[in-house]
CSV table of C-alpha atoms in Angstrom, one decimal:
chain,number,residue,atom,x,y,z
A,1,UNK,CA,0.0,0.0,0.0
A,2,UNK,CA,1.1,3.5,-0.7
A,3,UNK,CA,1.8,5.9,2.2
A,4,UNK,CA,-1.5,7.0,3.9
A,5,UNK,CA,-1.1,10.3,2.8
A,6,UNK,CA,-0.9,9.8,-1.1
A,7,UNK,CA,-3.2,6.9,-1.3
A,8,UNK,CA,-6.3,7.5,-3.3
A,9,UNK,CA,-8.6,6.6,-0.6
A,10,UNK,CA,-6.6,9.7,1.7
A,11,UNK,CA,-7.1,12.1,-1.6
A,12,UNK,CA,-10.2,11.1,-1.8
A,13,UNK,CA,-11.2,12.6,1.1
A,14,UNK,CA,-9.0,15.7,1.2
A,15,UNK,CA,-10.6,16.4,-2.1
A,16,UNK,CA,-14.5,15.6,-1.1
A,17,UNK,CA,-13.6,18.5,1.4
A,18,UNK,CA,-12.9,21.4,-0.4
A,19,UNK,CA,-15.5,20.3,-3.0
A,20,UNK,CA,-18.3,20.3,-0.2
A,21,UNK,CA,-17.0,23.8,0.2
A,22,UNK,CA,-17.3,25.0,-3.5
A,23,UNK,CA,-14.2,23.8,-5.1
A,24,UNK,CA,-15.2,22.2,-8.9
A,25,UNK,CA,-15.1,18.0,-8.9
A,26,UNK,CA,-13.0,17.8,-11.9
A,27,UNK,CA,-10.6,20.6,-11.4
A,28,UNK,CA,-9.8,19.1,-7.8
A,29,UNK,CA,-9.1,16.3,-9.3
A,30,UNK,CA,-7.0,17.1,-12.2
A,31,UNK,CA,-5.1,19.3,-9.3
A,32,UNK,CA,-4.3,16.1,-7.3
A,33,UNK,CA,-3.3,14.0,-10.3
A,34,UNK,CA,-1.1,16.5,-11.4
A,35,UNK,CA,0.5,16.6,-7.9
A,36,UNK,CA,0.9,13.3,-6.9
A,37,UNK,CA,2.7,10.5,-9.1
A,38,UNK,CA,0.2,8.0,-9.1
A,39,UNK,CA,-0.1,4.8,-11.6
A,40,UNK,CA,-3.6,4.3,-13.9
A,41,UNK,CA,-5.1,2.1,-11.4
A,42,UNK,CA,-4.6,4.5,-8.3
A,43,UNK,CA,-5.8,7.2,-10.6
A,44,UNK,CA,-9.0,5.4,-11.5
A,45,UNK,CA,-9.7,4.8,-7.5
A,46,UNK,CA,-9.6,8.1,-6.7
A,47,UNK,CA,-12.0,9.4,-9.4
A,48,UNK,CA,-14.5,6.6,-9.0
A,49,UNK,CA,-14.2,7.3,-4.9
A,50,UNK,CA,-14.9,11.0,-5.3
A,51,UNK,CA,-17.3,11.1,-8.2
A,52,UNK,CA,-19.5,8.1,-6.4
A,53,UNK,CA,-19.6,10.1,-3.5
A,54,UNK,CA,-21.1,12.9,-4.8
A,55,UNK,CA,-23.7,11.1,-6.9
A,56,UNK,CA,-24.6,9.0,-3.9
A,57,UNK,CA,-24.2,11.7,-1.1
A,58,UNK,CA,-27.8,12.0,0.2
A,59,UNK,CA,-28.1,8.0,0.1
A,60,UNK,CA,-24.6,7.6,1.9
A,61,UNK,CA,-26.0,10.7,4.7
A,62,UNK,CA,-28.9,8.6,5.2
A,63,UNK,CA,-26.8,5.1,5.7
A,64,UNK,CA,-24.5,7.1,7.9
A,65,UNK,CA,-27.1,9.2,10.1
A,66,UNK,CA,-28.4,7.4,12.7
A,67,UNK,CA,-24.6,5.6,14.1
A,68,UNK,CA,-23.0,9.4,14.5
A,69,UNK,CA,-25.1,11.0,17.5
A,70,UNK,CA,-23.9,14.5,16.9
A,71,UNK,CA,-23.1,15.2,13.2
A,72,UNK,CA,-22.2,19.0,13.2
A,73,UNK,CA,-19.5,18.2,15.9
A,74,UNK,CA,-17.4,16.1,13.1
A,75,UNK,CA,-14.7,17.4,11.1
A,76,UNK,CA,-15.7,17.5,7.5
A,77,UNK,CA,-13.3,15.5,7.0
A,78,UNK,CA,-14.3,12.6,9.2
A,79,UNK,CA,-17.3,12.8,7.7
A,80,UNK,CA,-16.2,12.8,3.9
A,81,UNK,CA,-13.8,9.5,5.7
A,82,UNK,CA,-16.9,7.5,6.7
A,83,UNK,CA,-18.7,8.1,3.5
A,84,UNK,CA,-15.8,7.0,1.0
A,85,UNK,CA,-15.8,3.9,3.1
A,86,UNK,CA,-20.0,3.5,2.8
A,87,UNK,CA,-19.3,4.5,-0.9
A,88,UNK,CA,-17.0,1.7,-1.5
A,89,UNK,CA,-18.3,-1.1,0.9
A,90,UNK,CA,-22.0,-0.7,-0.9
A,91,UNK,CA,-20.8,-0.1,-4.4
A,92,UNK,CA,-17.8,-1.4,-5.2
A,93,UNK,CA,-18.1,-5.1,-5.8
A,94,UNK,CA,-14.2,-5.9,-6.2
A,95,UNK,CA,-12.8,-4.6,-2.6
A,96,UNK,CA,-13.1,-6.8,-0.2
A,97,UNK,CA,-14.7,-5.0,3.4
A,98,UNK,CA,-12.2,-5.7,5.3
A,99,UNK,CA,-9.8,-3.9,3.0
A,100,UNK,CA,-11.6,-0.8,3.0
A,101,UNK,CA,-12.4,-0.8,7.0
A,102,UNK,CA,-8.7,-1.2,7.4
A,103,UNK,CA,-7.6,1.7,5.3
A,104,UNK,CA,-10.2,4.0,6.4
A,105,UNK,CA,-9.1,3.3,10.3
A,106,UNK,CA,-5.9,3.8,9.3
A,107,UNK,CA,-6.3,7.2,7.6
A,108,UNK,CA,-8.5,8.2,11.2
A,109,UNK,CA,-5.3,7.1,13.0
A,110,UNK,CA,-2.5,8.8,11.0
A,111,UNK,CA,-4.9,11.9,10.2
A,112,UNK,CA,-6.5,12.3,13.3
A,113,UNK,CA,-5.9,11.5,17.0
A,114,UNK,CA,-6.6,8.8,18.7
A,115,UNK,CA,-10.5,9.8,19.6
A,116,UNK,CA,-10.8,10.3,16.2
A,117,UNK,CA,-9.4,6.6,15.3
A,118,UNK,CA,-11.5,5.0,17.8
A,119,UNK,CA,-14.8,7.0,16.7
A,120,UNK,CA,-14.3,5.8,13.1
A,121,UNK,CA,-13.5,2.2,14.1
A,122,UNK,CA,-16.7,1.9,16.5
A,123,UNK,CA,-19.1,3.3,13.2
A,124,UNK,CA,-17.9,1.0,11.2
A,125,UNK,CA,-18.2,-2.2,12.7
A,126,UNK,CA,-21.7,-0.7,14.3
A,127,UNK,CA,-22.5,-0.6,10.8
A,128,UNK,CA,-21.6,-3.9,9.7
A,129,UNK,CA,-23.4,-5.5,13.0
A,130,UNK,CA,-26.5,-3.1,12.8
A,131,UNK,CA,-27.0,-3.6,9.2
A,132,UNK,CA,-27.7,-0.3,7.0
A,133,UNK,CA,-31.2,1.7,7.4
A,134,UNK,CA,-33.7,0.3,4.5
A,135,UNK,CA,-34.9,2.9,1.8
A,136,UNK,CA,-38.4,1.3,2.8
A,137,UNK,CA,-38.3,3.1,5.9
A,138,UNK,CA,-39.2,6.2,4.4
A,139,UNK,CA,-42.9,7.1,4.6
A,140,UNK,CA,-42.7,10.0,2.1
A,141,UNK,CA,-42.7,8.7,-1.5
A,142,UNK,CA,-40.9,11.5,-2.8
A,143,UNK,CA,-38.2,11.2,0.0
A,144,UNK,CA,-37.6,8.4,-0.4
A,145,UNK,CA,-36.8,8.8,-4.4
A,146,UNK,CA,-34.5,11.7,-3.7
A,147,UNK,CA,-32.4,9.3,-1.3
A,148,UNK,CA,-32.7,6.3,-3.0
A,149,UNK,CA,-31.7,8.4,-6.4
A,150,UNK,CA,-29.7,10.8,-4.6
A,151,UNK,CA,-31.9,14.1,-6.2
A,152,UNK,CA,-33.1,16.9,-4.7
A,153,UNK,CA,-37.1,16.5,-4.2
A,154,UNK,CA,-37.6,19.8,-5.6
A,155,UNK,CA,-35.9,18.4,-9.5
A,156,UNK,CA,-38.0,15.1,-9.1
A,157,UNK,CA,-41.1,17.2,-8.8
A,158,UNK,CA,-40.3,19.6,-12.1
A,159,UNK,CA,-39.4,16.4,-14.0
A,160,UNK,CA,-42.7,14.3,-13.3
A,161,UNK,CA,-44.7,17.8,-13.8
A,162,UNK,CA,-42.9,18.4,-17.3
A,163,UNK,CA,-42.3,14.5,-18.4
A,164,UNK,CA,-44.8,11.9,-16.4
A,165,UNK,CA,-43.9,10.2,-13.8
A,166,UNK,CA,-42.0,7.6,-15.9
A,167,UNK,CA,-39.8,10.1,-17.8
A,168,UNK,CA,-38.4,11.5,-14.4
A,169,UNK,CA,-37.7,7.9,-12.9
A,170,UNK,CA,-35.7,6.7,-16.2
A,171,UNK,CA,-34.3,9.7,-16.2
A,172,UNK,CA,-32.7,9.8,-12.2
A,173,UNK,CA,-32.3,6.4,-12.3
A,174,UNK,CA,-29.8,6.9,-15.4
A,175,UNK,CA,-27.8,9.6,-13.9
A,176,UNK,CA,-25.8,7.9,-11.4
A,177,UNK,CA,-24.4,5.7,-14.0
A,178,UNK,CA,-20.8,6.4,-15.2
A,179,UNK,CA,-20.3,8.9,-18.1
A,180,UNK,CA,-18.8,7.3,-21.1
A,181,UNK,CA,-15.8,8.8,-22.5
A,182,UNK,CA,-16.3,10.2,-26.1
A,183,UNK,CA,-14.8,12.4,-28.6
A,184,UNK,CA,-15.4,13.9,-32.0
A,185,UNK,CA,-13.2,13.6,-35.0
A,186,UNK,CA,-11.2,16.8,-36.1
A,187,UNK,CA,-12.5,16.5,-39.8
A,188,UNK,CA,-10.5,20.0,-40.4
A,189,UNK,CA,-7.3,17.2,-40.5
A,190,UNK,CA,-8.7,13.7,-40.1
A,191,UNK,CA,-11.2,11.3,-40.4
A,192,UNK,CA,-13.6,8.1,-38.0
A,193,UNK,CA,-11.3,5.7,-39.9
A,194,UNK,CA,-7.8,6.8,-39.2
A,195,UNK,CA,-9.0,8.2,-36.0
A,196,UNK,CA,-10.3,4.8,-35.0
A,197,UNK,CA,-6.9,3.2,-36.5
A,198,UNK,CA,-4.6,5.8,-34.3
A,199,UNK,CA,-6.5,5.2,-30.8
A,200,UNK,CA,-6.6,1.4,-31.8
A,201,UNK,CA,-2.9,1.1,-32.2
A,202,UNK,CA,-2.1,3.3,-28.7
A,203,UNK,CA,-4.0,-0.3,-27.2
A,204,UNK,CA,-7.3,2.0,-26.6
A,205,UNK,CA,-10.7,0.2,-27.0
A,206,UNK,CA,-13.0,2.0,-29.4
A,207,UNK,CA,-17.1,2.1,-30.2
A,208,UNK,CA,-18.9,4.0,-32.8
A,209,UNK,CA,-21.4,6.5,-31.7
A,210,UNK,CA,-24.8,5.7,-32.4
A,211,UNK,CA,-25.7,9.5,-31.9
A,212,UNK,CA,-23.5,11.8,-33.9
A,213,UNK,CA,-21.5,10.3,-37.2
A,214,UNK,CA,-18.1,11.9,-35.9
A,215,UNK,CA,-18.4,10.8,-32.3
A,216,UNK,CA,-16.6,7.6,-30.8
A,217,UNK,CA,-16.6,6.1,-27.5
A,218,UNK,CA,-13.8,5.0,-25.6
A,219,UNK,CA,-14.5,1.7,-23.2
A,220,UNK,CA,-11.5,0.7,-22.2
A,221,UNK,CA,-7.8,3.4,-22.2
A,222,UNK,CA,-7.7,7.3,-22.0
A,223,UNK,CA,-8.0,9.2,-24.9
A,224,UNK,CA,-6.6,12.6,-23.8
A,225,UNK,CA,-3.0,11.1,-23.2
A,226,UNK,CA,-3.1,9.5,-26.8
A,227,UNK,CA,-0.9,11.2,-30.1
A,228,UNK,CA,-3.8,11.5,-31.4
A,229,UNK,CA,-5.3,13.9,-29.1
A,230,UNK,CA,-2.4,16.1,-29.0
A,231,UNK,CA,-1.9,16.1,-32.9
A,232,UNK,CA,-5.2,17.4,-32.7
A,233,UNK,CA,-7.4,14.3,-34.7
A,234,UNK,CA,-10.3,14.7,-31.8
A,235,UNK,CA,-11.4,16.6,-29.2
A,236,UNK,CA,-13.3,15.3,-26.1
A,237,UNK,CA,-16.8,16.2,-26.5
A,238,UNK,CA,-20.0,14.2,-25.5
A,239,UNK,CA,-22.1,12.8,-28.4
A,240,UNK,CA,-25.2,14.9,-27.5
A,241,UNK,CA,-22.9,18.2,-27.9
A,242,UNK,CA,-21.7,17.0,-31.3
A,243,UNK,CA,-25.4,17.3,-32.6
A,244,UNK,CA,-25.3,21.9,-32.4
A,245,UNK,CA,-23.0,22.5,-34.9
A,246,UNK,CA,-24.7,20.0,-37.6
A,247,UNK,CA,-28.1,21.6,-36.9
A,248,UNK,CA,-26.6,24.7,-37.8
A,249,UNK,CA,-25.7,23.7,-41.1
A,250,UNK,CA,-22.4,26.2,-41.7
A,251,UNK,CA,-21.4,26.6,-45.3
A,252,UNK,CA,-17.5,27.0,-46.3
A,253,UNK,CA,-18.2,30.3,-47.2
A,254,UNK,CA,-20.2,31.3,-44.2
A,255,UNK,CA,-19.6,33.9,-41.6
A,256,UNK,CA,-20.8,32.9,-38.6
A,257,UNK,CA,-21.3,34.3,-35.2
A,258,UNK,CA,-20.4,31.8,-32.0
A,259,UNK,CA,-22.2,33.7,-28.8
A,260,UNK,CA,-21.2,31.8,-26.0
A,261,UNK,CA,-18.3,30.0,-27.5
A,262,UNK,CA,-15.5,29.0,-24.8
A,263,UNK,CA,-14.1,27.1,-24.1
A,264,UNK,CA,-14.4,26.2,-28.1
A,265,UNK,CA,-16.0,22.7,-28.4
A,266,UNK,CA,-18.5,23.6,-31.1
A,267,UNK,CA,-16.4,27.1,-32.3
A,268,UNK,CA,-13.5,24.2,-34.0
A,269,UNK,CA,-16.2,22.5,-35.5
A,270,UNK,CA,-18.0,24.8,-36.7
A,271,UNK,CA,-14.6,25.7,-37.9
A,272,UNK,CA,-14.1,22.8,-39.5
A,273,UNK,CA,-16.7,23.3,-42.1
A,274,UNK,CA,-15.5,26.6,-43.2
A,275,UNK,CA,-13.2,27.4,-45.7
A,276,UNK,CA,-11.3,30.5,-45.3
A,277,UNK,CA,-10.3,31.3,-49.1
A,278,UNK,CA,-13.9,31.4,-49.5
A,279,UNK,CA,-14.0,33.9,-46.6
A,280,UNK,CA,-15.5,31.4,-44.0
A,281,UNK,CA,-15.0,32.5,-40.3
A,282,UNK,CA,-16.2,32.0,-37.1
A,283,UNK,CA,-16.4,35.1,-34.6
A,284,UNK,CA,-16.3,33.4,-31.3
A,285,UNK,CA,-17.0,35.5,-28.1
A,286,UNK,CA,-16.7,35.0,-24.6
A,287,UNK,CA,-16.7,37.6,-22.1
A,288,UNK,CA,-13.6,36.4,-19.7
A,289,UNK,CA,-10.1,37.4,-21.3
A,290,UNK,CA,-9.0,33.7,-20.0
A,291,UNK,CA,-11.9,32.2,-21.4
A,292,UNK,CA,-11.0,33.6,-24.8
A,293,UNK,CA,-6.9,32.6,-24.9
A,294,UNK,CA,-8.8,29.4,-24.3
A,295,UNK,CA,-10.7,29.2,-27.4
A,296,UNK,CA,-7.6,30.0,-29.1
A,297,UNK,CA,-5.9,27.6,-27.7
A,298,UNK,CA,-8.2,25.0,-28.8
A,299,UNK,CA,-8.4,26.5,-32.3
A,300,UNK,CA,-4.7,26.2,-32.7
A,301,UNK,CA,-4.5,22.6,-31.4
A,302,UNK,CA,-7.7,21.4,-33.6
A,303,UNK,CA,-5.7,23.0,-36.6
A,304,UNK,CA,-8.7,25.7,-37.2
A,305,UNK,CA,-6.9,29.2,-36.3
A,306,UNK,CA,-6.8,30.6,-39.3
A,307,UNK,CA,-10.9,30.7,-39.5
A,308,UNK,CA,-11.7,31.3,-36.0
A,309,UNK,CA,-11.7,34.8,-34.7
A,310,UNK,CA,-11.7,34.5,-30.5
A,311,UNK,CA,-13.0,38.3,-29.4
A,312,UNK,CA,-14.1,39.0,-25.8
A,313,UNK,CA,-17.2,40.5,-25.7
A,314,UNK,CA,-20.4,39.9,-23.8
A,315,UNK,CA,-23.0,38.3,-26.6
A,316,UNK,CA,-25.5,41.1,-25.3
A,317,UNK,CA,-23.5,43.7,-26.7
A,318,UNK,CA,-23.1,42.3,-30.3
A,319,UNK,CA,-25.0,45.0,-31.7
A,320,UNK,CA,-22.1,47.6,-30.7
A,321,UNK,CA,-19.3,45.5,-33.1
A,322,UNK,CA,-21.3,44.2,-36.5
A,323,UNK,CA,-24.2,45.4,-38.1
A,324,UNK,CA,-27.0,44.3,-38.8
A,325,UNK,CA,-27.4,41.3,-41.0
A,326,UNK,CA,-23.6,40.9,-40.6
A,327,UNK,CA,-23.5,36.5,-40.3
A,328,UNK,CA,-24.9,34.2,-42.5
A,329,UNK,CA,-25.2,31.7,-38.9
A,330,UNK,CA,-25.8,32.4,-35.4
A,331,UNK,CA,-25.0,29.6,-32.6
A,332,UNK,CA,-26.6,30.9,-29.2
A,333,UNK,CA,-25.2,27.6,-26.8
A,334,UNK,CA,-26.7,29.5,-24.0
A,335,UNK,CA,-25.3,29.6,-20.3
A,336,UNK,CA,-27.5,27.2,-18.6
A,337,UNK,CA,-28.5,25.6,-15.5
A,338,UNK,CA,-26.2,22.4,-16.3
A,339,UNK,CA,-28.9,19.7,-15.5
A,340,UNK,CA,-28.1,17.6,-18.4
A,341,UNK,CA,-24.5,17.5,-17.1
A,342,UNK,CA,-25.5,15.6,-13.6
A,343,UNK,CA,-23.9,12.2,-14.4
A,344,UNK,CA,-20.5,14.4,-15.6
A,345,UNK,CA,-20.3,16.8,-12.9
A,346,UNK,CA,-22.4,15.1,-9.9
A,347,UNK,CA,-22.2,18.2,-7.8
A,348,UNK,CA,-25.0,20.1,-10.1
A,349,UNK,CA,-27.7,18.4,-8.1
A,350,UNK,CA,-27.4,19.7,-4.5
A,351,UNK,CA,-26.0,23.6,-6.4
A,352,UNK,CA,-29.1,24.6,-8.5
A,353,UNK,CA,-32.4,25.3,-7.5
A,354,UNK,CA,-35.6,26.4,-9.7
A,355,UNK,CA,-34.8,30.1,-8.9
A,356,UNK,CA,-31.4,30.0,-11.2
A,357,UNK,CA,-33.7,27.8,-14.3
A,358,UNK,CA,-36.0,31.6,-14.4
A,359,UNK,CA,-32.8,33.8,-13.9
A,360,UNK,CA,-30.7,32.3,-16.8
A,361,UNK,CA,-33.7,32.5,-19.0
A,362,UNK,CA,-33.8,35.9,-18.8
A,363,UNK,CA,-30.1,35.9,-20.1
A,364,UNK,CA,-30.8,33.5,-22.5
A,365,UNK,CA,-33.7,36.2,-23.9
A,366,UNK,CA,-31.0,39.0,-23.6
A,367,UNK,CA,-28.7,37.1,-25.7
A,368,UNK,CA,-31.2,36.0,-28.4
A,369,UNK,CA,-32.7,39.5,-28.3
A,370,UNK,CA,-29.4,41.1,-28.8
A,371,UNK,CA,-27.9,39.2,-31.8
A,372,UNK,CA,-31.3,38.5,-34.0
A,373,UNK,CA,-30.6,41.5,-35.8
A,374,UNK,CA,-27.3,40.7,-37.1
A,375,UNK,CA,-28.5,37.6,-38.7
A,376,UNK,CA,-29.0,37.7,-42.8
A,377,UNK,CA,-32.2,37.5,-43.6
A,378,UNK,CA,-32.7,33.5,-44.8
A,379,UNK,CA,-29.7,32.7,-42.1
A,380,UNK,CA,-30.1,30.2,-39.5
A,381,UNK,CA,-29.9,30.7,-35.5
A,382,UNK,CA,-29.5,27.6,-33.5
A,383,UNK,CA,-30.5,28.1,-29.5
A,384,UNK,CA,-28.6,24.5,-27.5
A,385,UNK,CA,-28.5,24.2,-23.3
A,386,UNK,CA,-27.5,21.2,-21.7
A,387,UNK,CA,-30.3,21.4,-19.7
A,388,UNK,CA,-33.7,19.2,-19.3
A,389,UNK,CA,-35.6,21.7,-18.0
A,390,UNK,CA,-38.5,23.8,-19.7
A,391,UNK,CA,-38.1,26.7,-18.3
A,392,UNK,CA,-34.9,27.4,-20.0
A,393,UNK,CA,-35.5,25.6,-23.5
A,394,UNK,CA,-39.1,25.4,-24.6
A,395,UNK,CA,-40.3,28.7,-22.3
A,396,UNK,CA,-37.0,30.4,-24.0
A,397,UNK,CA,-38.3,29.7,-27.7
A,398,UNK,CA,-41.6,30.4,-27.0
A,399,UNK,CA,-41.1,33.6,-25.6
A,400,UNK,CA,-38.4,34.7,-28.3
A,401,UNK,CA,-40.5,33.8,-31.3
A,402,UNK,CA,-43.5,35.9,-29.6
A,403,UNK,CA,-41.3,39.2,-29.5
A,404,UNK,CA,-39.7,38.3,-32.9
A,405,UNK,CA,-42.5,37.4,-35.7
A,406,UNK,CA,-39.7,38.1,-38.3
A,407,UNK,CA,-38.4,34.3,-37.3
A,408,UNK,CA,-40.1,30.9,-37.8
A,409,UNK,CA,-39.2,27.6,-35.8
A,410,UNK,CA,-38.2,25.0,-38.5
A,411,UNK,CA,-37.7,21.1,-37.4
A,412,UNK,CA,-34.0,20.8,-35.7
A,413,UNK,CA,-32.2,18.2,-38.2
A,414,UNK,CA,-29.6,15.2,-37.0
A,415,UNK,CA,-27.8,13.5,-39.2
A,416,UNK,CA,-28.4,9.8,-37.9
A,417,UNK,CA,-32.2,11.0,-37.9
A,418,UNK,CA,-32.8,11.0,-34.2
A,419,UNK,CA,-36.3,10.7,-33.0
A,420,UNK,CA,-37.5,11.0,-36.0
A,421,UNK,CA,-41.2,10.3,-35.0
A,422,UNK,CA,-41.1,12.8,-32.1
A,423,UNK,CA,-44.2,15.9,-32.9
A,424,UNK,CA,-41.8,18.6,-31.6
A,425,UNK,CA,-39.7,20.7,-34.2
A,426,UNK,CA,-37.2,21.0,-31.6
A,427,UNK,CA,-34.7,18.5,-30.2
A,428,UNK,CA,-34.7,17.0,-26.7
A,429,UNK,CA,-32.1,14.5,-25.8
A,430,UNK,CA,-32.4,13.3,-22.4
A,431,UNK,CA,-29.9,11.2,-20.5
A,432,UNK,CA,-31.7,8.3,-20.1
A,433,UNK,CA,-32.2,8.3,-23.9
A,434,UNK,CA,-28.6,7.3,-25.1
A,435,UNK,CA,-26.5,7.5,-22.5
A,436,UNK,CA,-25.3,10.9,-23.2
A,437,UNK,CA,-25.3,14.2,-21.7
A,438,UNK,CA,-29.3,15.6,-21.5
A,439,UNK,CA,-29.2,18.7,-24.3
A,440,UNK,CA,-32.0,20.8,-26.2
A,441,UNK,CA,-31.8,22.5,-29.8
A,442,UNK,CA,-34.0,24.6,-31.6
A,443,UNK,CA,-32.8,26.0,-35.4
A,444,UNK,CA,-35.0,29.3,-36.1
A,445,UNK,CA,-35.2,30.9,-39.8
A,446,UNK,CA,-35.0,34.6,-40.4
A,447,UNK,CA,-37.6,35.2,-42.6
């Protein structure tokens, strides 16, 4: 066993503190595997350990509750201890209990003092003699889904309204299952089949997407230390994001206008479909300086600089800088709420209430408001969250078109033909639907 203090279990829980107190899941832990030499399987401990937590933290509080008398007196520590050790003893199959008693006692005893040792010991084994508290237990029927699902009752209760009762339960139910790594081919300087060769040959395991014709899905390796990735051939983006760009339908010769573009997933492949002889360009804006060099960045890497056009400016003051009917394409990806993210950033859940769904709407108007006018007439303005909720997708469109008669919705296109059937001309992926990050998109026509 490593030394207490860099084993994954011990980062685990120095990193479940400071992200109970704000800090972001995956920059903490990028940060600690950046700091600490650690091999791939020590590596894939500690994100499995911090990321289950975090899904399962309201089921794991309610395991733990009634053996620790007096809760607020804990170190947060102690308690993030306790519930790595719940996490892995209930969830993952392949260590043994004893293993994962014995480590978390001795983390208490080199971390802590000996109080602190002896309290951790005595929960545990009360635990395993006691048996854990049954989910049945809860009277409440809406409780009892938010702990056995981990969600806050308040997002079960918008779900059902807005989806039936059956939507919502497929849908929580299919959040605290892993994300699956995927990645969209650069087409700007490669293609699925020497993509797929590359990553095969660097002993990676490889799936086609069954959502987006340029996505693929790694099940086995990591992409992101490949050749491959740094040459630029891909860049990791979920299959449900890859659907924006060919919705808007950019031409080579088209200028088009990226609102809310960093940190530059959908500005390189929009870029990627331009061609700059024939004066294509994407004007990507973010309104953090950092946020820009970032697009950049990204451009560089992806091989697309020399059609992409990072500018910091705030998308509500668009208007100031180009004219009216200036872009042939507009590409609002809104700031959002998030909720389609939940099984890729866990943390979402317990951060957002309704309240922040009806105050990003109002930005989302702002920003639709503000650059309608520079579209062409006959161009195309494609609105994408990665949300599931209403309030911020539907509600926007809605409220847009009723201010804006010189728009029409038309039916948002996918190239694989997704949902087909469905009556709705726009495009609602949810993440119980493929697997994949839970996104809306709606193409509007200037008329």
């Amino acid at each position: 066993m490593s030394e207490v203090g860099n084993s994954p279990r011990w980062l685990a829980v120095s990193a479940l503190a400071k992200i109970k107190n704000g800090a972001y899941s995956n920059l903490q832990l990028n940060q600690l595997i950046n700091q600490h030499s650690m091999d791939r399987r020590d590596i894939n401990l500690l994100t499995n350990i911090v990321y289950g937590v975090i899904q399962h933290r309201l089921t794991l509080e309610y395991w733990l509750k009634p053996f620790v008398r007096h809760p607020h007196q804990l170190d947060p520590w102690v308690n993030e201890l306790l519930l790595t050790a719940l996490y892995q003893w209930q969830y993952l199959d392949k260590i043994p209990k004893r293993a994962v008693f014995n480590e978390t006692i001795e983390i208490a005893k080199v971390k802590g003092h000996p109080g602190i040792r002896r309290f951790v010991t005595g929960v545990l084994h009360e635990m395993d003699r006691s048996g854990l508290p049954d989910f049945a237990a809860i009277k409440d029927p809406d409780e009892r889904l938010s702990i056995t699902y981990s969600m806050p009752i308040w997002l079960i209760n918008e779900l059902r309204d807005q989806l039936g009762a059956d939507k919502m339960k497929k849908i929580i139910a299919s959040l605290n299952q892993p994300a699956k790594q995927s990645l969209r081919v650069n087409t700007a300087v490669s293609d699925v089949e020497d993509v797929t060769a590359a990553l095969t040959n660097e002993d990676l395991t490889v799936d086609f997407s069954e959502i987006s014709p340029l996505g693929l899905i790694i099940t086995d390796g990591q992409a992101i230390t490949t050749d491959a990735m740094k040459y630029g051939m891909f860049t990791i983006q979920d299959e449900s994001a890859q659907l924006v760009v060919p919705a808007l339908d950019p031409q080579p010769g088209d200028r088009v206008l990226d609102a809310c573009a960093a940190p530059g997933g959908k500005t390189t492949q929009i870029a990627a479909a331009l061609d700059p002889d024939a004066g294509g360009e994407v004007i990507a804006l973010d309104i953090h300086a950092n946020k820009v060099k970032l697009i950049g960045e990204n451009a560089a890497r992806m091989h697309v600089a020399d059609r992409v056009a990072a500018t910091e400016l705030d998308a509500r003051k668009v208007g100031t800088e180009f004219q009216a009917g200036h872009f042939d394409r507009i590409l609002v990806d809104a700031p959002c709420s998030g909720l389609g993210l939940i099984r890729r950033k866990p943390e979402i859940r317990y951060e957002k209430q309704l309240s922040d769904s009806l105050n990003l709407q109002r930005i989302q108007l702002e920003i639709l408001d503000a650059v309608a006018p520079t579209l062409k007439k006959g161009g195309i303005m494609t609105y994408s969250t990665c949300t599931i909720l209403k309030q911020e997708n539907q509600d926007v469109i809605a409220k847009f078109l009723a201010d804006h008669p010189d728009f029409d919705l038309i039916k948002t296109p996918t190239e694989l033909g997704l949902k087909a059937d469905r009556e709705s001309d726009t495009l609602s992926i949810y993440p119980d639907d493929y697997l994949s990050d839970g996104f809306f998109i709606a193409c509007l026509r200037k008329k």
